[in-house]
Amino acid sequence: MRHIDLIVVHCSATRSNQNFPVTALIRCHAERFGFTGYHYYITRDGRTYQTRHEQLVGAHAVGYNQHSLGVCYEGGLDEHGNAADTRTPRQKRALLRLLRRLKKAHPDARILGHRDLPNVHKDCPCFDAQEEYSSL
């Protein structure tokens, strides 16, 4: 059984006015990695999909995949392609629900945004996940 000590929140880096359904994510990751890199994906309508079993190592945070889970929400860019917190109210509720459940299952895990990891030069997930979920 993998020991999880990190939950990394990501965005799909897709525009808020363009759909990127779970099937598109799976296809994109299959082409890049041969499998889906995130463990969970939350679409704009608030649906949460488990896209990779938690016991399988993901491909979402170089150097941290062995002991982490990757959670991604659809969006992260405004309609012009600029980094922005584009989470819908449904996504925010679903993400909070999922992170509570994951923290219960993995109480030692810290929750960070992808951008909070050392040597990451991205805005992902385009909001301060570490601060927002610090009380979990």
PDB file of C-alpha atoms in Angstrom:
ATOM      1  CA  MET A   1       0.000   0.000   0.000  1.00  0.00           C
ATOM      2  CA  ARG A   2       1.343   3.447  -0.948  1.00  0.00           C
ATOM      3  CA  HIS A   3       1.885   5.960   1.833  1.00  0.00           C
ATOM      4  CA  ILE A   4       0.317   9.270   0.785  1.00  0.00           C
ATOM      5  CA  ASP A   5       1.717  12.373   2.465  1.00  0.00           C
ATOM      6  CA  LEU A   6       0.792  14.935  -0.180  1.00  0.00           C
ATOM      7  CA  ILE A   7      -2.357  15.882  -2.080  1.00  0.00           C
ATOM      8  CA  VAL A   8      -1.568  18.164  -5.002  1.00  0.00           C
ATOM      9  CA  VAL A   9      -4.328  20.345  -6.451  1.00  0.00           C
ATOM     10  CA  HIS A  10      -4.117  21.149 -10.169  1.00  0.00           C
ATOM     11  CA  CYS A  11      -6.137  22.854 -12.864  1.00  0.00           C
ATOM     12  CA  SER A  12      -6.438  21.524 -16.400  1.00  0.00           C
ATOM     13  CA  ALA A  13      -5.148  24.884 -17.744  1.00  0.00           C
ATOM     14  CA  THR A  14      -8.087  25.117 -20.123  1.00  0.00           C
ATOM     15  CA  ARG A  15     -10.152  28.195 -20.900  1.00  0.00           C
ATOM     16  CA  SER A  16     -13.323  28.850 -18.970  1.00  0.00           C
ATOM     17  CA  ASN A  17     -15.318  29.201 -22.203  1.00  0.00           C
ATOM     18  CA  GLN A  18     -14.174  25.835 -23.618  1.00  0.00           C
ATOM     19  CA  ASN A  19     -15.249  22.434 -22.374  1.00  0.00           C
ATOM     20  CA  PHE A  20     -12.616  19.896 -21.382  1.00  0.00           C
ATOM     21  CA  PRO A  21     -14.640  16.865 -20.299  1.00  0.00           C
ATOM     22  CA  VAL A  22     -13.146  13.883 -18.522  1.00  0.00           C
ATOM     23  CA  THR A  23     -12.924  11.981 -21.823  1.00  0.00           C
ATOM     24  CA  ALA A  24     -10.696  14.738 -23.253  1.00  0.00           C
ATOM     25  CA  LEU A  25      -8.475  14.642 -20.163  1.00  0.00           C
ATOM     26  CA  ILE A  26      -8.109  10.867 -20.403  1.00  0.00           C
ATOM     27  CA  ARG A  27      -7.296  11.057 -24.120  1.00  0.00           C
ATOM     28  CA  CYS A  28      -4.768  13.881 -23.594  1.00  0.00           C
ATOM     29  CA  HIS A  29      -2.975  12.037 -20.787  1.00  0.00           C
ATOM     30  CA  ALA A  30      -3.021   8.729 -22.668  1.00  0.00           C
ATOM     31  CA  GLU A  31      -1.190  10.445 -25.524  1.00  0.00           C
ATOM     32  CA  ARG A  32       1.346  12.092 -23.158  1.00  0.00           C
ATOM     33  CA  PHE A  33       1.928   9.411 -20.519  1.00  0.00           C
ATOM     34  CA  GLY A  34       0.176   6.268 -21.678  1.00  0.00           C
ATOM     35  CA  PHE A  35      -2.248   6.593 -18.739  1.00  0.00           C
ATOM     36  CA  THR A  36      -4.161   9.242 -16.817  1.00  0.00           C
ATOM     37  CA  GLY A  37      -1.793  11.170 -14.548  1.00  0.00           C
ATOM     38  CA  TYR A  38      -4.362  12.596 -12.119  1.00  0.00           C
ATOM     39  CA  HIS A  39      -6.216  10.481  -9.598  1.00  0.00           C
ATOM     40  CA  TYR A  40      -9.334  12.679  -9.595  1.00  0.00           C
ATOM     41  CA  TYR A  41     -10.881  15.172 -12.003  1.00  0.00           C
ATOM     42  CA  ILE A  42     -13.697  17.616 -11.266  1.00  0.00           C
ATOM     43  CA  THR A  43     -15.636  19.021 -14.203  1.00  0.00           C
ATOM     44  CA  ARG A  44     -17.374  22.408 -14.243  1.00  0.00           C
ATOM     45  CA  ASP A  45     -20.703  20.847 -13.299  1.00  0.00           C
ATOM     46  CA  GLY A  46     -19.144  19.567 -10.054  1.00  0.00           C
ATOM     47  CA  ARG A  47     -18.914  15.919 -11.038  1.00  0.00           C
ATOM     48  CA  THR A  48     -15.939  14.138  -9.554  1.00  0.00           C
ATOM     49  CA  TYR A  49     -14.314  11.352 -11.539  1.00  0.00           C
ATOM     50  CA  GLN A  50     -11.710   8.953 -10.223  1.00  0.00           C
ATOM     51  CA  THR A  51      -9.401   8.698 -13.212  1.00  0.00           C
ATOM     52  CA  ARG A  52      -6.626   6.660 -11.605  1.00  0.00           C
ATOM     53  CA  HIS A  53      -6.628   4.247  -8.666  1.00  0.00           C
ATOM     54  CA  GLU A  54      -5.047   5.795  -5.572  1.00  0.00           C
ATOM     55  CA  GLN A  55      -2.621   2.899  -5.202  1.00  0.00           C
ATOM     56  CA  LEU A  56      -1.155   3.595  -8.633  1.00  0.00           C
ATOM     57  CA  VAL A  57       1.532   6.252  -8.953  1.00  0.00           C
ATOM     58  CA  GLY A  58       0.323   9.212 -10.991  1.00  0.00           C
ATOM     59  CA  ALA A  59       2.076  11.601 -13.373  1.00  0.00           C
ATOM     60  CA  HIS A  60       1.193  15.056 -12.100  1.00  0.00           C
ATOM     61  CA  ALA A  61       4.066  16.411  -9.972  1.00  0.00           C
ATOM     62  CA  VAL A  62       7.614  15.497 -10.982  1.00  0.00           C
ATOM     63  CA  GLY A  63       9.567  14.249  -7.990  1.00  0.00           C
ATOM     64  CA  TYR A  64       6.452  13.837  -5.820  1.00  0.00           C
ATOM     65  CA  ASN A  65       4.341  11.276  -7.659  1.00  0.00           C
ATOM     66  CA  GLN A  66       5.484   8.290  -5.583  1.00  0.00           C
ATOM     67  CA  HIS A  67       3.827   9.583  -2.400  1.00  0.00           C
ATOM     68  CA  SER A  68       1.080  11.905  -3.607  1.00  0.00           C
ATOM     69  CA  LEU A  69      -2.386  12.072  -5.100  1.00  0.00           C
ATOM     70  CA  GLY A  70      -3.230  14.426  -7.953  1.00  0.00           C
ATOM     71  CA  VAL A  71      -6.568  16.228  -7.955  1.00  0.00           C
ATOM     72  CA  CYS A  72      -7.449  18.397 -10.935  1.00  0.00           C
ATOM     73  CA  TYR A  73     -10.333  20.728 -11.706  1.00  0.00           C
ATOM     74  CA  GLU A  74     -11.469  21.668 -15.208  1.00  0.00           C
ATOM     75  CA  GLY A  75     -10.410  25.216 -16.011  1.00  0.00           C
ATOM     76  CA  GLY A  76      -7.781  27.564 -14.641  1.00  0.00           C
ATOM     77  CA  LEU A  77      -7.680  30.016 -17.546  1.00  0.00           C
ATOM     78  CA  ASP A  78     -10.084  32.833 -18.304  1.00  0.00           C
ATOM     79  CA  GLU A  79     -11.624  33.183 -21.767  1.00  0.00           C
ATOM     80  CA  HIS A  80      -8.478  35.034 -22.961  1.00  0.00           C
ATOM     81  CA  GLY A  81      -6.068  32.344 -21.766  1.00  0.00           C
ATOM     82  CA  ASN A  82      -4.873  34.126 -18.628  1.00  0.00           C
ATOM     83  CA  ALA A  83      -4.407  32.257 -15.347  1.00  0.00           C
ATOM     84  CA  ALA A  84      -7.527  32.672 -13.210  1.00  0.00           C
ATOM     85  CA  ASP A  85      -9.497  30.878 -10.546  1.00  0.00           C
ATOM     86  CA  THR A  86     -12.347  29.721 -12.764  1.00  0.00           C
ATOM     87  CA  ARG A  87     -13.835  27.170 -10.347  1.00  0.00           C
ATOM     88  CA  THR A  88     -17.605  27.164 -10.408  1.00  0.00           C
ATOM     89  CA  PRO A  89     -19.542  27.018  -7.131  1.00  0.00           C
ATOM     90  CA  ARG A  90     -20.233  23.336  -7.872  1.00  0.00           C
ATOM     91  CA  GLN A  91     -16.536  22.667  -8.433  1.00  0.00           C
ATOM     92  CA  LYS A  92     -15.633  24.402  -5.186  1.00  0.00           C
ATOM     93  CA  ARG A  93     -18.121  22.277  -3.249  1.00  0.00           C
ATOM     94  CA  ALA A  94     -16.995  19.068  -4.968  1.00  0.00           C
ATOM     95  CA  LEU A  95     -13.322  19.849  -4.404  1.00  0.00           C
ATOM     96  CA  LEU A  96     -13.897  20.559  -0.723  1.00  0.00           C
ATOM     97  CA  ARG A  97     -15.897  17.331  -0.330  1.00  0.00           C
ATOM     98  CA  LEU A  98     -13.194  15.304  -2.072  1.00  0.00           C
ATOM     99  CA  LEU A  99     -10.335  16.850  -0.108  1.00  0.00           C
ATOM    100  CA  ARG A 100     -12.136  16.216   3.188  1.00  0.00           C
ATOM    101  CA  ARG A 101     -12.567  12.574   2.230  1.00  0.00           C
ATOM    102  CA  LEU A 102      -8.947  12.237   1.127  1.00  0.00           C
ATOM    103  CA  LYS A 103      -7.667  13.870   4.325  1.00  0.00           C
ATOM    104  CA  LYS A 104      -9.750  11.447   6.372  1.00  0.00           C
ATOM    105  CA  ALA A 105      -8.217   8.513   4.492  1.00  0.00           C
ATOM    106  CA  HIS A 106      -4.708  10.053   4.543  1.00  0.00           C
ATOM    107  CA  PRO A 107      -4.555  12.202   7.711  1.00  0.00           C
ATOM    108  CA  ASP A 108      -0.807  12.896   7.396  1.00  0.00           C
ATOM    109  CA  ALA A 109      -1.146  14.312   3.887  1.00  0.00           C
ATOM    110  CA  ARG A 110      -0.577  18.012   3.276  1.00  0.00           C
ATOM    111  CA  ILE A 111      -2.697  19.773   0.680  1.00  0.00           C
ATOM    112  CA  LEU A 112      -0.767  22.006  -1.707  1.00  0.00           C
ATOM    113  CA  GLY A 113      -1.304  23.605  -5.063  1.00  0.00           C
ATOM    114  CA  HIS A 114       1.011  22.452  -7.835  1.00  0.00           C
ATOM    115  CA  ARG A 115       2.593  25.920  -7.782  1.00  0.00           C
ATOM    116  CA  ASP A 116       3.556  25.463  -4.115  1.00  0.00           C
ATOM    117  CA  LEU A 117       6.016  22.667  -4.883  1.00  0.00           C
ATOM    118  CA  PRO A 118       9.697  23.592  -5.151  1.00  0.00           C
ATOM    119  CA  ASN A 119      10.961  24.425  -8.640  1.00  0.00           C
ATOM    120  CA  VAL A 120       7.466  24.640 -10.135  1.00  0.00           C
ATOM    121  CA  HIS A 121       7.095  27.755 -12.257  1.00  0.00           C
ATOM    122  CA  LYS A 122       3.383  27.594 -13.030  1.00  0.00           C
ATOM    123  CA  ASP A 123       0.289  29.328 -11.664  1.00  0.00           C
ATOM    124  CA  CYS A 124      -1.498  25.989 -11.354  1.00  0.00           C
ATOM    125  CA  PRO A 125      -4.063  25.651  -9.788  1.00  0.00           C
ATOM    126  CA  CYS A 126      -4.558  29.442 -10.146  1.00  0.00           C
ATOM    127  CA  PHE A 127      -5.631  29.948  -6.518  1.00  0.00           C
ATOM    128  CA  ASP A 128      -3.957  29.491  -3.137  1.00  0.00           C
ATOM    129  CA  ALA A 129      -4.932  25.888  -2.340  1.00  0.00           C
ATOM    130  CA  GLN A 130      -2.547  25.690   0.606  1.00  0.00           C
ATOM    131  CA  GLU A 131      -4.270  28.627   2.305  1.00  0.00           C
ATOM    132  CA  GLU A 132      -7.817  27.721   1.276  1.00  0.00           C
ATOM    133  CA  TYR A 133      -7.599  24.181   2.639  1.00  0.00           C
ATOM    134  CA  SER A 134      -5.281  24.799   5.596  1.00  0.00           C
ATOM    135  CA  SER A 135      -8.038  23.978   8.103  1.00  0.00           C
ATOM    136  CA  LEU A 136      -8.601  20.469   6.739  1.00  0.00           C
TER     137      LEU A 136
END
